[in-house]
Amino acid sequence: MLVFAGLGNPGAKYENNRHNVGFMAADAIARRHSFSPWSRKFQGLICEGTLGGEKILLIKPQTFMNLSGQSVGEALRFYKLEPAALTVFYDEIDLAAGKLRVKVGGGSGGHNGIRSIDQHVGNAYRRVRIGVGHPGVKEMVHGHVLGDFAKADREWLDVLLDAIADDAALLAKGDDSSFMNRVTLALREKLVPTGDDDRPPPKPPKQQSHVRQARPQQPAAKIPESGPMAAMLKKLFGKD
């Protein structure tokens, strides 16, 4: 069994917050792959299903973000799982909005939910970091992550959540690189590029056939400036 945890805060007040994008990713996976109905266990909401031939426990801790590790740690201990069996989906302010990165291990980066999980299970688990952008100054971070996604964000957010759900089986198989590539490709295909790293690589110039390459280039014909031919051309094209 593998555990996929989406982080967020419980309750309607926080439902559309940037801080709850981990909950949104978990919901998208459960819907797309027809997981069981959500039920309460391990101080969280859980449901079960299969991805890539692997049994998956999806969990949304209901302890509030800062105590996420209590819920996730309880689930891992119950099933006697190592941290390597855990994948956590969460918001990342140090990534531009709509970007996604996957890594194993590392620090918390100031994220209280990740810090809590590190304290309870260690840090050797997979992190799916979903970019929500940085407000620009440290003092605004709290309000930014606890603020709702803007209407304009829904364009990229819906595409990103769909792509995460579509390709979640790659995470279950441990193919993190392919997962990131597939998500990035989906964003490139369905959204207007926002920067050079969003644009597909340019197509190589069309190669000429060997016959055309071998054929000598003919110089352009010189137009006569005087004589009968020049007079006729001037009459045809109305040049004085």
XYZ file of C-alpha atoms in Angstrom:
240
model
C 0.000 0.000 0.000
C 1.016 3.594 -0.671
C -0.258 6.711 1.086
C -1.076 9.880 -0.875
C -1.687 12.854 1.448
C -3.150 16.169 0.341
C -2.581 19.016 2.796
C -4.989 21.793 3.725
C -7.242 23.164 6.450
C -10.691 21.662 7.160
C -13.917 23.628 6.846
C -15.778 25.694 4.254
C -13.916 28.859 5.330
C -10.662 27.516 3.890
C -12.041 25.450 1.014
C -10.764 27.642 -1.846
C -7.576 28.899 -0.177
C -4.246 28.552 -1.953
C -3.104 26.672 1.169
C -5.720 24.003 0.359
C -4.462 23.064 -3.103
C -3.240 19.750 -1.619
C -6.824 18.899 -0.634
C -7.898 19.852 -4.163
C -5.322 17.495 -5.708
C -6.484 14.616 -3.472
C -10.122 15.272 -4.417
C -9.234 15.336 -8.132
C -7.449 11.972 -7.907
C -10.321 10.380 -5.951
C -12.892 11.584 -8.505
C -10.916 10.611 -11.600
C -10.103 7.101 -10.448
C -13.395 6.279 -8.692
C -11.951 5.826 -5.210
C -14.191 4.737 -2.347
C -16.332 7.357 -0.530
C -14.481 9.499 2.017
C -14.668 8.301 5.632
C -13.079 9.393 8.929
C -9.955 7.694 10.250
C -6.461 8.633 11.429
C -7.647 12.144 12.418
C -8.430 12.746 8.765
C -10.658 11.923 5.818
C -9.563 8.814 3.915
C -10.571 6.902 0.813
C -9.031 3.979 -1.046
C -8.440 3.008 -4.644
C -5.883 1.670 -7.103
C -3.344 3.497 -9.263
C -0.944 1.739 -11.610
C -1.667 -1.588 -9.933
C -0.846 -0.194 -6.476
C -3.362 0.092 -3.636
C -3.555 3.730 -2.550
C -4.806 5.279 0.679
C -5.713 8.930 0.083
C -5.780 11.054 3.217
C -6.745 14.660 3.951
C -5.652 15.462 7.532
C -8.369 17.245 9.528
C -5.961 18.422 12.239
C -5.381 21.805 10.561
C -2.223 22.364 8.539
C 0.250 22.855 11.387
C -0.504 19.397 12.845
C -0.686 17.442 9.577
C 2.017 15.061 10.765
C -0.192 13.673 13.519
C -2.684 12.353 10.981
C -0.202 11.201 8.339
C 2.095 9.611 10.930
C -0.793 7.670 12.453
C -1.725 6.239 9.038
C 1.843 5.159 8.249
C 2.293 3.518 11.655
C -1.022 1.656 11.379
C 0.008 0.071 8.058
C 3.660 -0.317 9.150
C 4.836 1.728 6.155
C 8.163 3.484 5.680
C 8.319 7.184 4.668
C 9.203 6.055 1.112
C 5.584 4.874 0.751
C 4.299 8.436 1.302
C 3.572 11.130 -1.296
C 2.447 14.574 -0.095
C 0.693 17.188 -2.256
C 0.947 20.777 -1.001
C 1.206 24.453 -1.931
C 4.616 25.988 -2.646
C 5.089 29.781 -2.594
C 8.617 29.503 -3.991
C 7.229 28.187 -7.286
C 5.393 30.399 -9.767
C 1.642 29.870 -9.874
C 0.818 26.820 -11.987
C 4.294 25.252 -11.821
C 4.813 21.791 -10.364
C 7.903 20.020 -9.082
C 8.450 16.605 -7.489
C 11.303 15.730 -5.157
C 12.151 13.237 -2.427
C 13.494 14.519 0.887
C 14.734 17.998 1.632
C 13.703 20.665 4.099
C 10.285 22.100 4.869
C 10.931 25.435 3.138
C 8.954 27.161 5.876
C 5.807 25.129 5.178
C 4.236 24.245 8.529
C 2.423 21.161 7.236
C 5.644 19.705 5.840
C 7.519 20.630 9.014
C 4.935 18.700 11.060
C 5.182 15.610 8.826
C 8.982 15.726 9.019
C 8.729 15.715 12.820
C 6.468 12.647 12.851
C 7.838 10.424 10.052
C 11.167 11.902 8.941
C 11.761 13.592 5.590
C 12.466 10.692 3.205
C 9.147 10.908 1.367
C 8.006 12.252 -2.009
C 6.769 15.843 -2.173
C 4.593 17.125 -5.013
C 5.043 20.886 -4.764
C 2.256 22.876 -6.434
C 3.215 26.470 -7.145
C 0.899 29.209 -5.882
C 3.338 32.094 -6.334
C 4.897 34.491 -3.826
C 3.215 37.799 -2.922
C 6.560 39.582 -3.080
C 7.247 40.375 0.570
C 7.479 38.068 3.588
C 4.870 39.993 5.566
C 2.191 39.191 2.959
C 2.802 35.418 2.757
C 0.305 34.484 5.482
C -2.531 36.410 3.854
C -1.549 35.143 0.423
C -1.718 31.420 1.218
C -4.883 31.828 3.305
C -6.497 33.843 0.521
C -8.748 32.258 -2.085
C -7.592 31.560 -5.608
C -8.693 34.381 -7.918
C -11.157 33.704 -10.728
C -8.331 34.153 -13.238
C -6.388 31.372 -11.474
C -9.068 28.809 -12.241
C -7.903 28.559 -15.866
C -4.499 27.115 -14.991
C -5.612 25.510 -11.717
C -8.286 23.335 -13.340
C -5.861 22.183 -16.053
C -3.169 21.432 -13.465
C -5.482 19.463 -11.159
C -6.821 17.475 -14.117
C -3.269 16.648 -15.213
C -2.272 15.570 -11.690
C -5.300 13.259 -11.558
C -4.756 11.921 -15.089
C -1.129 10.981 -14.468
C -1.167 10.059 -10.751
C -0.457 6.415 -11.650
C 3.062 7.458 -12.689
C 3.700 8.613 -9.123
C 2.454 5.270 -7.816
C 4.971 3.568 -10.119
C 7.769 5.853 -8.905
C 8.215 7.489 -12.319
C 8.488 11.066 -11.062
C 10.188 12.447 -14.179
C 7.481 11.195 -16.524
C 4.809 12.557 -14.180
C 6.349 16.048 -14.244
C 6.815 15.917 -18.013
C 3.209 14.858 -18.634
C 1.821 17.594 -16.366
C 4.035 20.230 -17.991
C 2.990 19.073 -21.465
C -0.701 19.305 -20.524
C -0.210 22.885 -19.346
C 1.674 23.789 -22.532
C -0.983 22.308 -24.776
C -4.001 23.839 -23.017
C -2.788 27.237 -21.820
C -1.247 30.331 -23.385
C 2.486 30.273 -22.507
C 3.415 32.704 -19.721
C 7.170 32.486 -20.176
C 9.942 30.920 -22.231
C 10.010 27.805 -20.035
C 6.336 27.208 -20.851
C 6.867 27.247 -24.604
C 7.352 24.020 -26.552
C 10.835 23.765 -28.126
C 11.012 25.310 -31.607
C 10.692 22.975 -34.541
C 13.952 22.398 -36.459
C 14.129 24.054 -39.894
C 12.776 21.922 -42.702
C 15.575 20.105 -44.484
C 15.858 20.448 -48.246
C 15.941 17.280 -50.320
C 19.350 16.037 -51.506
C 18.372 16.860 -55.093
C 17.437 20.435 -54.151
C 20.597 20.837 -52.069
C 22.756 19.596 -54.959
C 21.058 21.806 -57.552
C 23.135 24.976 -58.145
C 21.342 28.202 -57.292
C 20.517 30.242 -60.386
C 21.195 33.973 -60.185
C 18.137 36.187 -60.508
C 17.492 37.386 -64.061
C 18.682 40.964 -64.641
C 15.964 43.358 -65.824
C 17.125 45.419 -68.840
C 17.227 49.170 -68.300
C 17.176 50.160 -71.997
C 16.190 48.805 -75.371
C 12.901 47.315 -76.725
C 12.465 44.919 -73.789
C 12.846 47.716 -71.244
C 10.272 49.824 -73.144
C 7.784 46.947 -73.188
C 8.184 46.290 -69.445
C 7.675 49.958 -68.649
C 4.486 49.960 -70.698
C 3.207 46.771 -68.950
C 3.930 47.995 -65.426
C 3.234 51.649 -65.975
C 6.691 52.841 -64.988
C 8.044 56.085 -66.388
